[in-house]
CSV table of C-alpha atoms in Angstrom, one decimal:
chain,number,residue,atom,x,y,z
A,1,MET,CA,12.4,27.4,0.8
A,2,THR,CA,15.0,26.2,-1.8
A,3,ASP,CA,14.5,26.5,-5.5
A,4,THR,CA,14.0,22.7,-5.6
A,5,GLY,CA,11.4,22.9,-2.8
A,6,ARG,CA,9.5,25.7,-4.6
A,7,ARG,CA,9.4,23.7,-7.8
A,8,HIS,CA,8.2,20.6,-6.0
A,9,SER,CA,5.5,22.6,-4.2
A,10,PHE,CA,4.4,24.2,-7.5
A,11,PHE,CA,4.2,20.8,-9.1
A,12,VAL,CA,2.2,19.2,-6.3
A,13,HIS,CA,-0.2,22.2,-5.9
A,14,TYR,CA,-0.8,23.1,-9.6
A,15,VAL,CA,0.6,20.7,-12.1
A,16,VAL,CA,-0.2,17.1,-10.9
A,17,VAL,CA,-4.0,17.3,-11.0
A,18,GLY,CA,-4.0,18.6,-14.6
A,19,LEU,CA,-1.4,16.0,-15.6
A,20,VAL,CA,-3.5,13.2,-14.1
A,21,GLY,CA,-6.5,14.6,-16.0
A,22,SER,CA,-4.5,14.7,-19.3
A,23,ILE,CA,-3.4,11.1,-18.8
A,24,LEU,CA,-7.0,10.0,-18.2
A,25,LEU,CA,-8.0,11.9,-21.3
A,26,ALA,CA,-5.3,10.1,-23.3
A,27,ILE,CA,-6.5,6.7,-22.0
A,28,GLY,CA,-10.1,7.5,-22.8
A,29,ALA,CA,-9.2,8.7,-26.3
A,30,PHE,CA,-8.2,5.1,-27.3
A,31,GLY,CA,-11.7,3.9,-26.2
A,32,VAL,CA,-14.1,6.6,-27.5
A,33,GLY,CA,-11.8,8.8,-29.6
A,34,TRP,CA,-12.1,8.7,-33.4
A,35,LEU,CA,-10.3,5.7,-35.0
A,36,PRO,CA,-10.4,5.1,-38.7
A,37,VAL,CA,-11.2,1.7,-40.2
A,38,ASN,CA,-7.7,1.8,-41.7
A,39,THR,CA,-5.5,1.3,-38.6
A,40,SER,CA,-3.7,-1.5,-37.0
A,41,LEU,CA,-4.9,-0.2,-33.6
A,42,HIS,CA,-8.0,-2.3,-34.1
A,43,GLY,CA,-5.8,-5.4,-33.5
A,44,ASN,CA,-4.4,-4.1,-30.2
A,45,PRO,CA,-6.0,-5.9,-27.3
A,46,VAL,CA,-5.9,-2.9,-24.9
A,47,VAL,CA,-7.5,-0.7,-27.4
A,48,MET,CA,-10.2,-3.3,-28.3
A,49,ALA,CA,-10.9,-3.8,-24.6
A,50,LEU,CA,-11.5,0.0,-24.2
A,51,ARG,CA,-13.8,0.0,-27.3
A,52,THR,CA,-15.8,-3.0,-26.3
A,53,PRO,CA,-19.5,-2.1,-25.6
A,54,GLY,CA,-20.3,-2.3,-21.9
A,55,VAL,CA,-17.5,-2.0,-19.3
A,56,GLY,CA,-14.7,-1.0,-21.8
A,57,VAL,CA,-16.6,1.9,-23.4
A,58,ALA,CA,-18.0,3.0,-20.0
A,59,LEU,CA,-14.4,3.1,-18.6
A,60,ALA,CA,-13.2,5.1,-21.6
A,61,ARG,CA,-16.0,7.6,-21.2
A,62,PHE,CA,-15.3,7.8,-17.5
A,63,CYS,CA,-11.7,8.7,-18.2
A,64,VAL,CA,-12.7,11.4,-20.7
A,65,ILE,CA,-15.2,13.0,-18.4
A,66,VAL,CA,-13.1,12.9,-15.3
A,67,GLY,CA,-9.9,13.9,-17.2
A,68,MET,CA,-11.5,17.1,-18.6
A,69,ALA,CA,-13.0,17.8,-15.2
A,70,LEU,CA,-9.6,17.5,-13.5
A,71,ILE,CA,-8.0,19.8,-16.2
A,72,LEU,CA,-10.7,22.4,-15.7
A,73,GLN,CA,-10.4,22.2,-11.9
A,74,ALA,CA,-6.6,22.4,-12.0
A,75,TRP,CA,-6.9,25.5,-14.3
A,76,LEU,CA,-9.3,27.2,-12.0
A,77,VAL,CA,-7.1,26.5,-8.9
A,78,LEU,CA,-4.0,27.8,-10.7
A,79,GLY,CA,-5.9,30.8,-12.0
A,80,TYR,CA,-7.1,31.9,-8.6
A,81,ASP,CA,-3.5,32.3,-7.5
A,82,VAL,CA,-2.2,33.7,-10.8
A,83,LEU,CA,-4.8,36.5,-10.8
A,84,ARG,CA,-3.8,37.3,-7.2
A,85,GLY,CA,-0.2,37.6,-8.0
A,86,LYS,CA,0.9,34.5,-6.0
A,87,VAL,CA,2.2,32.8,-9.2
A,88,ARG,CA,4.3,35.0,-11.4
A,89,SER,CA,6.7,32.7,-13.2
A,90,LEU,CA,6.3,32.4,-16.9
A,91,PRO,CA,8.6,29.4,-17.1
A,92,ALA,CA,6.6,27.6,-14.5
A,93,LEU,CA,3.4,28.2,-16.5
A,94,TRP,CA,5.2,27.0,-19.7
A,95,TRP,CA,6.2,23.8,-18.0
A,96,THR,CA,2.6,23.3,-16.8
A,97,LEU,CA,1.3,23.7,-20.3
A,98,ALA,CA,3.9,21.2,-21.6
A,99,ALA,CA,2.9,18.7,-18.8
A,100,TRP,CA,-0.8,19.0,-19.5
A,101,SER,CA,-0.3,18.6,-23.3
A,102,ALA,CA,2.4,15.9,-23.5
A,103,PRO,CA,0.2,12.8,-22.6
A,104,LEU,CA,-2.0,13.6,-25.6
A,105,ILE,CA,0.6,13.6,-28.3
A,106,LEU,CA,0.2,10.0,-29.5
A,107,THR,CA,-3.6,9.6,-29.0
A,108,PRO,CA,-6.4,9.4,-31.5
A,109,PRO,CA,-8.3,12.7,-31.9
A,110,LEU,CA,-11.0,13.6,-29.4
A,111,PHE,CA,-13.9,16.0,-29.8
A,112,SER,CA,-13.5,16.3,-33.6
A,113,ARG,CA,-12.2,14.2,-36.5
A,114,ASP,CA,-11.2,17.1,-38.7
A,115,ALA,CA,-7.6,15.9,-38.7
A,116,TYR,CA,-8.6,12.9,-40.8
A,117,ALA,CA,-10.2,15.2,-43.4
A,118,TYR,CA,-6.9,17.1,-43.5
A,119,PHE,CA,-5.1,13.9,-44.3
A,120,THR,CA,-7.6,12.9,-47.0
A,121,GLN,CA,-7.3,16.4,-48.6
A,122,GLY,CA,-3.6,15.9,-48.7
A,123,LYS,CA,-4.1,12.6,-50.5
A,124,LEU,CA,-6.4,14.4,-53.0
A,125,LEU,CA,-3.5,16.9,-53.8
A,126,ILE,CA,-1.1,14.0,-54.3
A,127,GLU,CA,-3.5,12.5,-56.8
A,128,GLY,CA,-3.6,15.7,-58.7
A,129,LEU,CA,-7.1,16.8,-57.5
A,130,ASN,CA,-8.0,20.2,-56.2
A,131,PRO,CA,-9.8,20.2,-52.8
A,132,TYR,CA,-11.4,23.5,-53.7
A,133,ASP,CA,-13.2,21.7,-56.5
A,134,VAL,CA,-14.1,18.3,-55.0
A,135,GLY,CA,-14.8,16.9,-51.6
A,136,VAL,CA,-12.9,14.1,-49.8
A,137,ALA,CA,-15.3,11.6,-51.3
A,138,ALA,CA,-13.3,11.9,-54.6
A,139,GLU,CA,-10.5,10.0,-52.8
A,140,SER,CA,-11.2,6.3,-53.0
A,141,GLY,CA,-10.2,5.5,-49.4
A,142,TRP,CA,-11.7,8.5,-47.7
A,143,PHE,CA,-14.2,6.6,-45.4
A,144,ASN,CA,-11.6,4.1,-44.2
A,145,ASP,CA,-9.2,6.9,-43.5
A,146,GLY,CA,-11.7,8.4,-40.9
A,147,ALA,CA,-13.0,11.5,-42.7
A,148,ASP,CA,-16.5,12.7,-41.6
A,149,PRO,CA,-19.2,11.8,-44.1
A,150,LEU,CA,-20.9,15.1,-43.3
A,151,TRP,CA,-18.2,16.9,-45.3
A,152,ALA,CA,-17.6,14.2,-47.9
A,153,GLU,CA,-18.9,16.2,-50.9
A,154,SER,CA,-17.8,19.7,-49.6
A,155,PRO,CA,-14.8,21.6,-50.9
A,156,THR,CA,-12.3,22.7,-48.2
A,157,PRO,CA,-12.4,26.2,-46.8
A,158,TYR,CA,-8.7,26.2,-45.8
A,159,GLY,CA,-6.1,28.4,-47.3
A,160,PRO,CA,-3.4,27.3,-49.8
A,161,LEU,CA,-0.6,27.1,-47.2
A,162,PHE,CA,-2.5,24.6,-45.1
A,163,LEU,CA,-3.2,22.5,-48.2
A,164,LEU,CA,0.6,22.4,-48.8
A,165,ILE,CA,1.0,21.2,-45.2
A,166,GLU,CA,-1.7,18.6,-45.7
A,167,ARG,CA,0.1,17.3,-48.8
A,168,GLY,CA,3.4,17.2,-47.0
A,169,VAL,CA,1.9,15.2,-44.1
A,170,ALA,CA,0.2,12.8,-46.4
A,171,GLN,CA,3.4,12.2,-48.4
A,172,PHE,CA,5.4,11.7,-45.2
A,173,VAL,CA,3.1,9.2,-43.3
A,174,GLY,CA,1.9,7.2,-46.3
A,175,PRO,CA,-1.2,5.2,-45.8
A,176,HIS,CA,-1.4,5.7,-42.1
A,177,PRO,CA,-4.2,8.1,-41.0
A,178,VAL,CA,-3.4,7.8,-37.2
A,179,TRP,CA,0.2,8.9,-37.8
A,180,ALA,CA,-1.2,11.8,-39.9
A,181,VAL,CA,-3.3,12.9,-36.9
A,182,ILE,CA,-0.1,12.9,-34.8
A,183,ALA,CA,1.7,15.0,-37.4
A,184,PHE,CA,-1.1,17.5,-37.5
A,185,ARG,CA,-1.2,17.6,-33.7
A,186,LEU,CA,2.5,18.4,-33.7
A,187,TRP,CA,1.8,21.3,-36.0
A,188,ALA,CA,-0.9,22.4,-33.7
A,189,MET,CA,1.3,22.1,-30.6
A,190,LEU,CA,4.0,24.1,-32.4
A,191,ALA,CA,1.4,26.8,-32.8
A,192,VAL,CA,0.4,26.6,-29.1
A,193,ALA,CA,4.1,27.0,-28.2
A,194,MET,CA,4.2,30.1,-30.4
A,195,LEU,CA,1.1,31.5,-28.6
A,196,ALA,CA,2.6,30.7,-25.2
A,197,VAL,CA,5.5,33.0,-26.1
A,198,ALA,CA,3.7,35.7,-28.2
A,199,VAL,CA,0.6,36.3,-26.0
A,200,PRO,CA,2.6,37.3,-22.8
A,201,ALA,CA,4.9,39.5,-25.0
A,202,LEU,CA,1.9,41.2,-26.6
A,203,ALA,CA,0.2,41.6,-23.2
A,204,LYS,CA,3.4,43.2,-21.8
A,205,ARG,CA,3.3,45.8,-24.6
A,206,HIS,CA,-0.2,46.7,-23.3
A,207,GLY,CA,0.9,46.9,-19.7
A,208,ILE,CA,-1.0,43.6,-18.9
A,209,SER,CA,0.4,41.0,-16.6
A,210,ALA,CA,2.2,38.4,-18.8
A,211,PRO,CA,1.5,35.4,-16.5
A,212,LYS,CA,-2.2,36.3,-16.2
A,213,ALA,CA,-2.5,36.5,-20.0
A,214,LEU,CA,-0.7,33.2,-20.5
A,215,TRP,CA,-2.9,31.5,-18.0
A,216,LEU,CA,-6.2,32.7,-19.4
A,217,ALA,CA,-5.4,32.6,-23.2
A,218,VAL,CA,-3.1,29.6,-23.6
A,219,LEU,CA,-3.3,27.3,-20.5
A,220,ASN,CA,-7.0,27.4,-21.1
A,221,PRO,CA,-8.7,24.0,-21.1
A,222,LEU,CA,-10.2,24.8,-24.5
A,223,VAL,CA,-6.7,24.9,-25.9
A,224,ILE,CA,-5.9,21.5,-24.5
A,225,MET,CA,-9.3,20.2,-25.6
A,226,HIS,CA,-9.4,21.4,-29.2
A,227,PHE,CA,-5.9,22.5,-30.3
A,228,VAL,CA,-4.0,19.6,-28.7
A,229,ALA,CA,-6.5,16.7,-28.3
A,230,GLY,CA,-8.5,17.9,-31.4
A,231,ALA,CA,-5.4,18.9,-33.5
A,232,HIS,CA,-7.3,21.7,-35.1
A,233,ASN,CA,-5.6,23.9,-37.7
A,234,ASP,CA,-7.2,27.0,-36.0
A,235,ALA,CA,-4.2,26.9,-33.7
A,236,LEU,CA,-1.8,27.8,-36.6
A,237,MET,CA,-4.1,30.6,-37.7
A,238,ALA,CA,-4.5,32.0,-34.2
A,239,ALA,CA,-0.7,31.9,-33.6
A,240,GLY,CA,-0.1,33.7,-36.9
A,241,VAL,CA,-2.4,36.5,-36.0
A,242,VAL,CA,-0.9,37.0,-32.5
A,243,VAL,CA,2.7,36.8,-33.8
A,244,GLY,CA,1.9,39.2,-36.7
A,245,LEU,CA,0.3,41.8,-34.3
A,246,LEU,CA,3.3,41.4,-31.9
A,247,LEU,CA,5.7,42.1,-34.7
A,248,ALA,CA,3.7,45.1,-35.9
A,249,VAL,CA,3.6,46.7,-32.4
A,250,GLU,CA,7.4,46.1,-32.1
A,251,TYR,CA,7.9,48.4,-35.2
A,252,ARG,CA,8.2,45.6,-37.7
A,253,PRO,CA,5.0,46.1,-39.7
A,254,ILE,CA,6.2,44.4,-42.9
A,255,ALA,CA,7.2,41.3,-41.0
A,256,GLY,CA,3.9,41.5,-39.1
A,257,THR,CA,1.9,41.7,-42.3
A,258,LEU,CA,3.8,38.8,-43.8
A,259,VAL,CA,3.0,36.6,-40.8
A,260,VAL,CA,-0.7,37.6,-40.8
A,261,ALA,CA,-0.8,36.8,-44.5
A,262,VAL,CA,0.6,33.3,-43.6
A,263,ALA,CA,-2.3,33.0,-41.1
A,264,ILE,CA,-4.7,33.9,-43.9
A,265,ALA,CA,-3.2,31.2,-46.1
A,266,VAL,CA,-4.0,28.7,-43.3
A,267,LYS,CA,-7.6,29.9,-42.5
A,268,PRO,CA,-8.8,32.9,-44.5
A,269,ILE,CA,-10.9,34.2,-41.5
A,270,ALA,CA,-7.6,35.7,-40.3
A,271,LEU,CA,-8.2,38.4,-43.0
A,272,VAL,CA,-10.3,40.4,-40.5
A,273,ALA,CA,-7.1,41.1,-38.5
A,274,LEU,CA,-5.2,42.6,-41.5
A,275,PRO,CA,-6.7,46.2,-41.4
A,276,PHE,CA,-5.6,46.5,-37.8
A,277,VAL,CA,-2.0,45.7,-38.7
A,278,GLY,CA,-2.4,48.6,-41.1
A,279,LEU,CA,-3.6,50.8,-38.2
A,280,ILE,CA,-0.5,49.8,-36.2
A,281,TRP,CA,1.7,50.5,-39.2
A,282,ALA,CA,0.2,54.0,-39.7
A,283,GLY,CA,0.7,54.9,-36.0
A,284,VAL,CA,-1.6,56.1,-33.2
A,285,ASN,CA,-1.6,59.7,-34.4
A,286,ALA,CA,-1.9,58.9,-38.1
A,287,GLY,CA,-4.2,60.8,-40.4
A,288,TRP,CA,-6.5,59.3,-43.1
A,289,TRP,CA,-3.9,59.4,-45.9
A,290,GLN,CA,-1.3,57.6,-43.7
A,291,ARG,CA,-3.9,54.9,-42.8
A,292,ILE,CA,-4.9,54.5,-46.4
A,293,ARG,CA,-1.3,54.0,-47.5
A,294,ALA,CA,-0.7,51.5,-44.7
A,295,TRP,CA,-3.9,49.6,-45.6
A,296,ALA,CA,-2.8,49.5,-49.2
A,297,ALA,CA,0.6,48.2,-48.3
A,298,THR,CA,-0.7,45.5,-46.0
A,299,GLY,CA,-3.3,44.5,-48.7
A,300,VAL,CA,-0.7,44.2,-51.5
A,301,ILE,CA,1.7,42.2,-49.3
A,302,ALA,CA,-1.0,39.8,-48.1
A,303,ALA,CA,-2.3,39.4,-51.7
A,304,VAL,CA,1.1,38.6,-53.0
A,305,VAL,CA,1.7,36.0,-50.3
A,306,VAL,CA,-1.7,34.3,-50.6
A,307,VAL,CA,-1.8,34.3,-54.4
A,308,GLY,CA,1.8,33.1,-54.5
A,309,LEU,CA,1.0,30.2,-52.2
A,310,GLY,CA,-2.1,29.4,-54.3
A,311,VAL,CA,0.2,29.2,-57.4
A,312,VAL,CA,2.7,27.0,-55.5
A,313,SER,CA,0.0,24.6,-54.3
A,314,GLY,CA,-1.6,24.5,-57.7
A,315,THR,CA,-5.0,25.3,-56.2
A,316,GLY,CA,-5.4,29.0,-57.0
A,317,LEU,CA,-8.1,31.1,-55.2
A,318,GLY,CA,-10.7,28.4,-54.9
A,319,TRP,CA,-10.9,29.0,-51.2
A,320,ILE,CA,-12.9,32.1,-51.8
A,321,ALA,CA,-15.9,30.1,-53.2
A,322,ALA,CA,-15.4,27.5,-50.5
A,323,LEU,CA,-15.7,29.9,-47.6
A,324,SER,CA,-19.4,29.0,-47.3
A,325,THR,CA,-18.7,25.3,-46.6
A,326,PRO,CA,-19.0,25.5,-42.8
A,327,GLY,CA,-22.4,27.2,-43.1
A,328,ALA,CA,-23.9,23.9,-44.5
A,329,ILE,CA,-24.6,22.8,-40.9
A,330,ARG,CA,-26.6,24.3,-38.1
A,331,THR,CA,-25.5,24.7,-34.5
A,332,TRP,CA,-27.3,26.1,-31.5
A,333,LEU,CA,-24.1,27.9,-30.5
A,334,SER,CA,-24.5,30.4,-33.3
A,335,PRO,CA,-26.9,33.1,-32.2
A,336,PRO,CA,-28.4,33.9,-35.6
A,337,THR,CA,-28.8,30.2,-36.5
A,338,ALA,CA,-30.4,29.5,-33.1
A,339,LEU,CA,-32.8,32.4,-33.6
A,340,GLY,CA,-33.7,31.1,-37.0
A,341,MET,CA,-34.4,27.6,-35.7
A,342,ILE,CA,-36.4,29.0,-32.8
A,343,VAL,CA,-38.6,31.1,-35.1
A,344,SER,CA,-39.0,28.2,-37.5
A,345,GLY,CA,-40.1,26.0,-34.6
A,346,GLY,CA,-42.6,28.6,-33.5
A,347,LEU,CA,-44.1,29.0,-37.0
A,348,ARG,CA,-44.4,25.2,-37.3
A,349,GLY,CA,-46.0,25.1,-33.8
A,350,ILE,CA,-48.8,27.5,-34.8
A,351,GLY,CA,-49.5,25.6,-38.0
A,352,LEU,CA,-47.8,27.8,-40.6
A,353,GLY,CA,-45.6,25.0,-42.0
A,354,ASP,CA,-41.9,24.2,-42.0
A,355,HIS,CA,-39.8,27.2,-43.0
A,356,MET,CA,-36.5,26.2,-41.4
A,357,ASP,CA,-34.2,26.9,-44.4
A,358,LEU,CA,-35.8,30.3,-45.0
A,359,SER,CA,-35.9,31.4,-41.3
A,360,VAL,CA,-32.3,30.4,-40.7
A,361,ALA,CA,-31.2,32.1,-44.0
A,362,VAL,CA,-33.0,35.4,-43.1
A,363,PHE,CA,-31.4,35.6,-39.6
A,364,ARG,CA,-28.0,34.7,-41.0
A,365,GLY,CA,-28.3,37.4,-43.6
A,366,ILE,CA,-29.3,40.0,-41.0
A,367,ALA,CA,-26.4,38.9,-38.8
A,368,THR,CA,-24.0,39.2,-41.8
A,369,VAL,CA,-25.1,42.8,-42.4
A,370,ILE,CA,-24.7,43.7,-38.7
A,371,ALA,CA,-21.3,42.1,-38.6
A,372,ALA,CA,-20.2,44.1,-41.7
A,373,VAL,CA,-21.3,47.3,-40.0
A,374,ILE,CA,-19.5,46.5,-36.8
A,375,LEU,CA,-16.3,45.6,-38.7
A,376,LEU,CA,-16.4,48.8,-40.6
A,377,TRP,CA,-16.9,50.8,-37.4
A,378,LEU,CA,-14.0,49.1,-35.7
A,379,VAL,CA,-11.7,49.8,-38.7
A,380,LEU,CA,-12.8,53.3,-39.5
A,381,LYS,CA,-13.5,54.6,-36.0
A,382,PRO,CA,-10.6,53.2,-34.0
A,383,GLN,CA,-10.1,56.1,-31.6
A,384,GLY,CA,-9.9,55.3,-27.9
A,385,ARG,CA,-8.7,51.7,-28.2
A,386,SER,CA,-5.6,49.9,-29.3
A,387,ALA,CA,-5.5,48.3,-32.8
A,388,VAL,CA,-4.9,45.0,-31.1
A,389,ARG,CA,-8.1,45.3,-29.2
A,390,GLY,CA,-9.9,46.2,-32.4
A,391,ALA,CA,-8.5,43.1,-34.1
A,392,GLY,CA,-9.8,40.9,-31.2
A,393,LEU,CA,-13.2,42.5,-31.3
A,394,ALA,CA,-13.4,42.1,-35.0
A,395,MET,CA,-12.6,38.3,-34.7
A,396,LEU,CA,-15.1,38.0,-31.9
A,397,THR,CA,-17.8,39.7,-34.0
A,398,VAL,CA,-17.2,37.3,-36.9
A,399,VAL,CA,-17.6,34.4,-34.5
A,400,VAL,CA,-20.7,35.6,-32.6
A,401,LEU,CA,-22.6,36.7,-35.7
A,402,GLY,CA,-21.3,33.9,-37.9
A,403,PRO,CA,-23.6,31.2,-39.3
A,404,VAL,CA,-21.8,28.4,-37.5
A,405,VAL,CA,-20.1,28.5,-34.1
A,406,GLN,CA,-17.9,25.6,-32.8
A,407,PRO,CA,-16.5,25.7,-29.2
A,408,TRP,CA,-12.9,26.3,-30.5
A,409,TYR,CA,-13.9,29.4,-32.4
A,410,LEU,CA,-13.7,31.3,-29.2
A,411,LEU,CA,-9.9,30.7,-29.4
A,412,TRP,CA,-9.7,32.8,-32.6
A,413,SER,CA,-10.2,36.1,-30.6
A,414,LEU,CA,-9.4,35.1,-27.0
A,415,PRO,CA,-5.5,35.4,-27.2
A,416,VAL,CA,-5.8,38.8,-28.9
A,417,LEU,CA,-8.4,40.2,-26.5
A,418,VAL,CA,-6.6,38.9,-23.5
A,419,ALA,CA,-3.3,40.5,-24.6
A,420,ALA,CA,-5.1,43.9,-24.9
A,421,GLY,CA,-6.7,43.6,-21.4
A,422,LEU,CA,-10.1,42.8,-20.1
A,423,THR,CA,-12.4,44.6,-17.6
A,424,ALA,CA,-13.4,42.6,-14.5
A,425,ARG,CA,-16.8,41.8,-16.1
A,426,TRP,CA,-15.2,40.5,-19.3
A,427,LEU,CA,-12.5,38.6,-17.4
A,428,HIS,CA,-15.0,36.6,-15.4
A,429,ALA,CA,-17.4,36.2,-18.3
A,430,THR,CA,-14.5,34.7,-20.2
A,431,ILE,CA,-13.6,32.3,-17.4
A,432,LEU,CA,-17.3,31.3,-17.1
A,433,LEU,CA,-17.6,30.8,-20.8
A,434,THR,CA,-14.5,28.6,-20.8
A,435,ALA,CA,-16.0,26.4,-18.1
A,436,VAL,CA,-19.3,26.2,-20.0
A,437,LEU,CA,-17.8,25.3,-23.4
A,438,THR,CA,-15.4,22.8,-21.7
A,439,LEU,CA,-18.2,20.9,-20.0
A,440,HIS,CA,-20.5,21.3,-23.0
A,441,GLY,CA,-17.8,19.8,-25.2
A,442,VAL,CA,-17.8,16.7,-23.1
A,443,ALA,CA,-21.5,16.4,-22.7
A,444,GLY,CA,-22.4,17.3,-26.3
A,445,THR,CA,-23.0,14.8,-29.1
A,446,SER,CA,-19.8,15.8,-31.0
A,447,ALA,CA,-17.5,15.0,-28.1
A,448,THR,CA,-16.4,11.5,-29.2
A,449,SER,CA,-16.9,8.9,-31.9
A,450,ASP,CA,-20.1,7.5,-30.5
A,451,ALA,CA,-20.9,10.4,-28.1
A,452,LEU,CA,-20.6,10.3,-24.3
A,453,PHE,CA,-24.3,10.7,-23.4
A,454,GLU,CA,-26.1,11.3,-26.7
A,455,PHE,CA,-27.1,14.7,-25.4
A,456,GLY,CA,-28.2,17.3,-27.9
A,457,ASP,CA,-26.9,20.9,-27.6
A,458,GLY,CA,-29.9,22.0,-25.5
A,459,LEU,CA,-29.8,19.2,-23.0
A,460,GLY,CA,-26.0,19.4,-22.9
A,461,LEU,CA,-26.2,23.1,-22.0
A,462,LEU,CA,-28.8,22.4,-19.3
A,463,LEU,CA,-26.5,19.8,-17.8
A,464,VAL,CA,-23.6,22.3,-17.9
A,465,ALA,CA,-25.7,24.9,-16.1
A,466,GLY,CA,-26.5,22.4,-13.3
A,467,LEU,CA,-22.9,21.4,-12.9
A,468,LEU,CA,-21.7,25.0,-12.7
A,469,ALA,CA,-24.4,25.8,-10.2
A,470,VAL,CA,-23.1,23.0,-8.0
A,471,ILE,CA,-19.5,24.2,-8.4
A,472,VAL,CA,-20.4,27.8,-7.6
A,473,TRP,CA,-22.4,26.8,-4.5
A,474,ALA,CA,-19.7,24.4,-3.2
A,475,SER,CA,-16.5,26.3,-3.8
A,476,PRO,CA,-15.8,29.9,-2.7
A,477,ARG,CA,-12.7,30.1,-5.0
A,478,GLU,CA,-14.5,28.9,-8.1
A,479,ARG,CA,-17.4,31.3,-7.2
A,480,VAL,CA,-15.0,34.3,-7.2
A,481,LEU,CA,-13.4,33.2,-10.5
A,482,LEU,CA,-16.7,32.4,-12.3
A,483,LEU,CA,-18.9,35.2,-11.0
A,484,GLY,CA,-16.3,37.9,-10.0
A,485,ASP,CA,-15.4,39.8,-6.9
A,486,PRO,CA,-16.7,43.4,-6.3
A,487,GLY,CA,-13.1,44.5,-5.7
A,488,ASP,CA,-11.5,42.8,-8.7
A,489,PRO,CA,-10.1,45.4,-11.2
A,490,GLY,CA,-9.9,42.8,-14.0
A,491,LEU,CA,-7.0,42.2,-16.4
A,492,VAL,CA,-5.8,45.8,-16.6
A,493,PRO,CA,-2.5,47.6,-16.1
A,494,ASP,CA,-1.7,47.5,-12.4
A,495,ASP,CA,0.8,50.4,-11.9
A,496,ARG,CA,1.7,53.7,-13.6
A,497,PRO,CA,4.5,52.3,-15.9
A,498,ALA,CA,2.1,49.6,-17.1
A,499,GLN,CA,-0.6,52.2,-17.7
A,500,ALA,CA,1.8,54.3,-19.6
A,501,ARG,CA,2.6,51.4,-21.9
A,502,TYR,CA,-1.1,50.8,-22.4
A,503,ASP,CA,-1.7,54.5,-23.2
A,504,GLN,CA,1.0,54.3,-25.9
A,505,MET,CA,-1.0,51.6,-27.7
A,506,VAL,CA,-4.3,53.6,-27.8
A,507,ILE,CA,-5.2,55.3,-31.1
A,508,ASN,CA,-5.7,59.0,-30.6
A,509,ARG,CA,-7.4,60.1,-33.8
């Protein structure tokens, strides 16, 4: 087969289904995506037809549901052949990512309207207000610009660099929130492109197949759903962490520390990756004094960067106090919060009164202590694993034991863990979790501006379980991907040279 024939075959077999799904998702976004009051799109007859109750909204919802289902199916079909070595071309996978993302560039945001809050926070800065001191409600046009009333009075938890980006976008687009969303999406897509290059490179350093890592960590439907369609700034933070770790393992620890510091200045949660850059800097055979010196150096560099950006932005260190902002809500996806709500419901059921706030606070407090212990253990007892794996486990710990979990939070740790390799059990658990969170994101109440089905988290998860059961029963390929195959080794080094590269990354003492 000629090169042209191979490219055509790849496009037909793997790309076209996801591309059609993305186009449907883009169409649906104009009907049930988030649109602010302040936009001329309300005068567009096609948009208004898609947003008209009845046939129009039903069609838009259908497009979103079928579009995400097609993207998930295309990803699973491609993954089956990637994991079996039938697809090895990184450029082909990069073009697939571009094809699945491109139709969403100019659409309203789906699955979240955080991008409108970014825009309004930028306007606050232009007006001389500090988003660490006031919520978006301090800006006179905040509601018409599409910001979520849930966070109207809350200070922002984002870092000073992202505040500078917000201000720059707000200055550039003027009074046009939809254009601001597109600008923030372009930033997010730049970050996705960085991940698409850095994750395979970091995986290769660990002896892990670069195409497999790219497929699982970056072509992932959750990336399309939340980083591209949702335009979340988490993409910039995740890219900064991966690029910083890559630079560190390539013997450029100062550059790596600077990039991770930039990630911290976008979303401070990236701070948990910093000690592992220090471990890489110290070396796999380092003693305690070498590690302490490396930790001190990374800490000083990061502090200078973050404090300096705080000075430049004029916002200081207010993000420290604002870190508790996301915890103001409760989600069933957070294990400690879910346990607190379950216990509270049980107490109320036996007539002991409503103790929701206390119950949730107690379980969140216990989880925080457990998370701190795990993080200390990962940093202080790193023997037998690579520092990159330690960083991924640390970020996963913060997510699982955090007070609030959103579906895109999985993407904080996923690229790092995938690059360091996964056992067969973890590989298939990750694929299954991706499918669950993708379907849950469509079924859940936060999916679109007036929700697809008005399902709560519990009913949404039950629906997802039923859909996955049907998929597993109906398709042998999907069954192998989601549940595993007894002979599958996982995402691990597959030959001696690869194993040797992996062994060089493992901390010995």
